[in-house]
Amino acid sequence: MSEGPKTPEQITDRLFATERKPEDFRFDASVARVFPDMIRRSVPGYTTIIPMIEVITEQYAQPDSHCYDLGCSLGASTLAMRHGIRHDDCRLFGVDNSDAMIERCEHYVALDDSSVPVTLRCEDILTTELSNASVTTLNFTLQFVPPERRTELLTRIASATRPGGVLILSEKIRFESDEEQDIQTRLHHEFKRANGYSDLEISQKRTAIEQVLIPETLAAHRERLLSAGFERVVLWYQCFNFVSMLAIKAD
Ligand code: GEK
């Protein structure tokens, strides 16, 4: 008897398993199809960070406010936020500029059993409308925004955030010291090997992504968040060269 169609979580990422022409990484239909497996096996800490986004949202979502998940992909962080919201009058928005991601995300949201209203927008996070925010999440998205547009985006988020509201910012980072950079990069590649990626997959993915994912140091992130209008920045998670910060707006 056939086991039926595979659910997305079961589809193994083999996009870089065979030799391919070097071209920049894009969030297209082939990536959306394997995305849950790709991100879980590529980003150390992702499976810890998602449930913690629910915990943080529960602490900071305010009555009658908006919550935003910017760069929502298939909605893992959106649904974590949705389950953390305890106020009937909160509204949640997931935004991504990949049609393929938003199309699949709609199915996940429809299958989820929370009653908090979710609106998905296929839009650029640089121009999407933001207002009355209590919790905003950028879970591994800012790293894909051109560095020269990052201050403008974070300033817009901080201005749209209510007193006491927060931004959850998860990023791949780089280190000031070359020695630490080498150690942490090697450990990240070992994590990928331990998750079944071959040396060819690791090196081809690295070549494809290095022009589009631009990591910055923790100091650069902190400084930018403070100058954008947040009062305090707390590093709440780190695994190798992947971190998550909480930027808090003054009460
Ligand atoms: C998760 N948060 O599963 N406007 C809108 N979307 C964008 C933009 C932009 N300017 N740039 C990139 N994206 C998710 C994971 S993935 C992270 C986020 C990763 C979108 C892009 O289409 C993709 O879906 C997402 O940001 C980044 O918790 O793949 O490492």
Coordinates of C-alpha atoms and ligand atoms in Angstrom, one line a residue:
M1 CA 0.0 0.0 0.0
S2 CA 1.3 3.5 -0.8
E3 CA 2.1 5.7 2.2
G4 CA 0.4 8.6 0.4
P5 CA 2.0 12.0 -0.5
K6 CA 4.8 13.3 1.7
T7 CA 4.1 16.1 4.1
P8 CA 6.4 19.1 3.6
E9 CA 8.4 18.3 6.8
Q10 CA 9.3 14.9 5.2
I11 CA 10.7 16.4 2.0
T12 CA 14.5 16.2 2.2
D13 CA 16.6 19.1 1.0
R14 CA 18.8 17.8 -1.8
L15 CA 18.9 21.1 -3.8
F16 CA 22.8 21.3 -3.7
A17 CA 23.5 17.5 -3.7
T18 CA 24.6 17.4 -7.3
E19 CA 27.1 19.6 -9.1
R20 CA 25.2 22.8 -10.3
K21 CA 26.0 26.0 -12.1
P22 CA 26.8 28.7 -9.5
E23 CA 24.0 31.2 -9.2
D24 CA 22.6 33.3 -6.3
F25 CA 20.3 31.7 -3.9
R26 CA 16.6 32.7 -4.3
F27 CA 13.5 31.9 -2.2
D28 CA 11.7 30.2 -5.2
A29 CA 9.3 27.3 -5.4
S30 CA 12.1 24.6 -5.2
V31 CA 13.3 26.2 -1.9
A32 CA 9.8 26.6 -0.5
R33 CA 9.1 22.9 -1.2
V34 CA 12.1 21.7 1.0
F35 CA 12.2 24.7 3.4
P36 CA 11.3 23.1 6.7
D37 CA 14.0 20.4 6.3
M38 CA 16.5 22.9 4.9
I39 CA 16.2 25.4 7.8
R40 CA 16.1 22.8 10.5
R41 CA 19.3 21.1 9.2
S42 CA 21.1 24.4 8.3
V43 CA 20.5 26.8 11.2
P44 CA 21.8 25.7 14.6
G45 CA 19.2 26.5 17.3
Y46 CA 16.3 27.1 14.9
T47 CA 14.2 24.3 16.6
T48 CA 14.8 26.0 20.0
I49 CA 14.2 29.5 18.8
I50 CA 10.8 28.8 17.3
P51 CA 9.1 27.7 20.6
M52 CA 10.9 30.6 22.5
I53 CA 9.3 33.1 20.1
E54 CA 6.0 31.8 21.5
V55 CA 7.2 32.4 25.1
I56 CA 8.5 35.9 24.3
T57 CA 5.3 36.8 22.4
E58 CA 3.2 35.7 25.4
Q59 CA 5.2 38.1 27.6
Y60 CA 5.1 41.2 25.3
A61 CA 2.0 41.1 23.1
Q62 CA -0.3 43.9 24.3
P63 CA -4.1 44.1 24.1
D64 CA -5.5 45.8 21.0
S65 CA -2.1 45.8 19.2
H66 CA -0.5 44.4 16.0
C67 CA 2.1 41.7 15.9
Y68 CA 4.3 41.3 12.8
D69 CA 6.4 38.4 11.4
L70 CA 8.6 39.9 8.8
G71 CA 10.1 37.4 6.3
C72 CA 7.6 34.7 7.6
S73 CA 8.5 32.0 5.0
L74 CA 6.2 29.1 5.7
G75 CA 4.9 30.6 8.9
A76 CA 6.9 28.7 11.6
S77 CA 7.6 31.9 13.6
T78 CA 4.1 33.3 12.6
L79 CA 2.4 30.3 14.2
A80 CA 4.7 30.4 17.3
M81 CA 3.6 34.1 17.7
R82 CA 0.0 33.2 17.2
H83 CA 0.1 30.6 20.0
G84 CA 1.8 33.1 22.3
I85 CA -0.9 35.8 21.9
R86 CA -3.3 35.9 24.8
H87 CA -5.5 38.8 23.7
D88 CA -8.6 38.4 21.5
D89 CA -8.2 41.8 20.0
C90 CA -4.6 41.4 18.8
R91 CA -4.0 41.1 15.0
L92 CA -1.1 39.1 13.5
F93 CA 0.5 39.9 10.1
G94 CA 3.0 37.6 8.2
V95 CA 4.9 39.3 5.4
D96 CA 7.1 37.7 2.8
N97 CA 8.0 38.8 -0.8
S98 CA 8.2 35.2 -2.1
D99 CA 5.0 34.1 -3.7
A100 CA 6.0 30.4 -3.3
M101 CA 6.5 30.9 0.4
I102 CA 3.2 32.8 1.0
E103 CA 1.2 30.3 -1.0
R104 CA 2.4 27.4 1.1
C105 CA 2.2 29.5 4.3
E106 CA -1.5 30.0 3.7
H107 CA -2.1 26.2 4.0
Y108 CA -0.2 26.0 7.3
V109 CA -2.1 28.9 8.8
A110 CA -5.4 27.3 7.6
L111 CA -4.4 23.9 9.3
D112 CA -3.5 25.6 12.6
D113 CA -6.2 25.7 15.3
S114 CA -5.7 29.1 17.0
S115 CA -8.5 31.7 16.6
V116 CA -6.1 34.7 16.5
P117 CA -6.7 36.4 13.1
V118 CA -3.7 36.2 10.7
T119 CA -3.3 38.2 7.6
L120 CA -0.6 37.1 5.1
R121 CA 0.9 39.7 2.8
C122 CA 3.1 39.0 -0.2
E123 CA 5.0 42.3 0.1
D124 CA 8.5 43.7 0.6
I125 CA 9.2 44.2 4.3
L126 CA 10.9 47.5 3.4
T127 CA 7.6 49.0 2.3
T128 CA 4.9 47.0 4.1
E129 CA 2.7 49.1 6.4
L130 CA 3.6 48.9 10.1
S131 CA 1.6 50.4 13.0
N132 CA 0.6 49.9 16.6
A133 CA 3.1 47.1 17.1
S134 CA 3.8 45.3 20.3
V135 CA 5.8 42.3 19.0
T136 CA 7.7 42.2 15.7
T137 CA 9.8 39.2 14.6
L138 CA 12.7 39.2 12.1
N139 CA 13.7 35.5 12.4
F140 CA 16.7 35.2 10.1
T141 CA 15.4 37.8 7.6
L142 CA 17.3 41.0 8.2
Q143 CA 20.5 39.2 7.0
F144 CA 18.9 39.1 3.4
V145 CA 18.1 42.9 3.4
P146 CA 20.8 45.0 1.7
P147 CA 23.0 46.4 4.5
E148 CA 22.4 50.0 3.4
R149 CA 18.6 49.6 3.9
R150 CA 18.8 48.0 7.4
T151 CA 18.8 51.2 9.4
E152 CA 15.8 52.5 7.6
L153 CA 13.8 49.3 8.2
L154 CA 14.7 49.1 11.9
T155 CA 13.9 52.7 12.4
R156 CA 10.5 52.2 10.9
I157 CA 9.9 49.1 13.1
A158 CA 11.0 51.0 16.3
S159 CA 8.7 54.0 15.3
A160 CA 5.8 51.7 14.8
T161 CA 6.4 49.9 18.2
R162 CA 4.4 50.9 21.2
P163 CA 6.1 51.8 24.5
G164 CA 7.2 48.5 26.2
G165 CA 6.9 46.6 22.8
V166 CA 9.7 44.5 21.4
L167 CA 11.6 43.3 18.3
I168 CA 12.8 39.7 18.2
L169 CA 15.9 39.7 15.9
S170 CA 17.6 36.4 14.9
E171 CA 20.6 36.6 12.7
K172 CA 23.6 34.7 11.4
I173 CA 26.5 36.9 12.7
R174 CA 30.2 37.3 11.9
F175 CA 33.0 37.9 14.5
E176 CA 35.5 40.7 14.9
S177 CA 38.4 38.2 15.3
D178 CA 39.4 36.1 12.3
E179 CA 40.3 33.3 14.7
E180 CA 36.8 33.2 16.2
Q181 CA 35.2 33.5 12.8
D182 CA 37.1 30.4 11.6
I183 CA 36.2 28.4 14.7
Q184 CA 32.5 29.2 14.6
T185 CA 32.3 28.7 10.9
R186 CA 33.9 25.3 11.2
L187 CA 31.5 24.3 14.0
H188 CA 28.5 25.4 11.9
H189 CA 29.8 23.3 9.0
E190 CA 30.2 20.3 11.4
F191 CA 26.6 20.8 12.5
K192 CA 25.5 20.6 8.8
R193 CA 27.6 17.5 8.3
A194 CA 26.1 15.9 11.4
N195 CA 22.7 16.6 9.8
G196 CA 23.6 14.7 6.7
Y197 CA 24.8 17.4 4.3
S198 CA 27.8 16.4 2.2
D199 CA 30.9 18.6 1.6
L200 CA 29.6 19.3 -1.9
E201 CA 26.3 20.5 -0.6
I202 CA 27.9 22.7 2.1
S203 CA 30.3 24.3 -0.4
Q204 CA 27.7 24.8 -3.2
K205 CA 25.2 26.3 -0.8
R206 CA 27.9 28.6 0.7
T207 CA 28.8 29.9 -2.8
A208 CA 25.1 30.5 -3.7
I209 CA 24.3 32.3 -0.5
E210 CA 27.3 34.5 0.1
Q211 CA 26.2 37.3 -2.1
V212 CA 22.7 37.5 -0.6
L213 CA 23.1 36.7 3.1
I214 CA 25.4 39.4 4.6
P215 CA 26.2 38.8 8.3
E216 CA 27.2 41.6 10.6
T217 CA 28.8 41.6 14.1
L218 CA 26.8 41.6 17.3
A219 CA 28.2 45.0 18.1
A220 CA 26.9 46.4 14.8
H221 CA 23.5 45.0 15.4
R222 CA 23.3 46.4 19.0
E223 CA 24.4 49.8 17.9
R224 CA 21.9 50.0 15.0
L225 CA 19.0 48.8 17.2
L226 CA 19.8 51.4 19.8
S227 CA 20.1 54.2 17.3
A228 CA 16.9 53.1 15.6
G229 CA 15.0 53.8 18.8
F230 CA 15.1 50.8 21.0
E231 CA 16.1 51.4 24.6
R232 CA 17.7 48.0 25.5
V233 CA 19.1 45.0 23.6
V234 CA 19.3 41.6 25.3
L235 CA 21.1 38.6 23.7
W236 CA 18.9 35.7 24.7
Y237 CA 20.3 32.9 22.5
Q238 CA 23.5 32.0 20.7
C239 CA 24.6 28.7 19.1
F240 CA 27.9 29.1 17.1
N241 CA 27.4 31.9 14.6
F242 CA 23.6 32.2 15.0
V243 CA 22.0 34.5 17.6
S244 CA 18.7 35.9 18.7
M245 CA 18.3 39.3 20.4
L246 CA 15.4 41.0 22.0
A247 CA 15.3 44.8 21.4
I248 CA 12.9 46.5 23.9
K249 CA 11.3 49.9 23.4
A250 CA 11.2 52.2 26.5
D251 CA 7.9 52.1 28.6
Ligands
GEK1 C1 11.1 31.2 10.0 N1 11.2 33.6 9.6 O1 10.8 30.0 9.5 N2 10.7 41.4 2.0 C2 10.0 40.3 2.3 N3 10.5 39.1 2.6 C3 11.8 38.9 2.5 C4 12.7 40.0 2.1 C5 12.1 41.3 1.8 N4 12.8 42.3 1.5 N5 14.0 39.5 2.1 C6 13.9 38.2 2.4 N6 12.6 37.8 2.6 C7 11.3 32.3 8.9 C8 12.6 32.1 8.2 S1 14.0 32.8 5.9 C9 15.5 32.6 6.6 C10 13.0 33.2 7.3 C11 16.4 31.7 5.9 C12 12.1 36.5 3.1 C13 12.5 35.4 2.1 O2 11.6 35.3 1.0 C14 12.5 34.2 3.1 O3 11.2 33.5 3.1 C15 12.7 34.8 4.5 O4 12.8 36.2 4.3 C16 14.0 34.4 5.1 O5 11.2 31.5 11.2 O6 16.1 31.1 4.9 O7 17.6 31.6 6.4

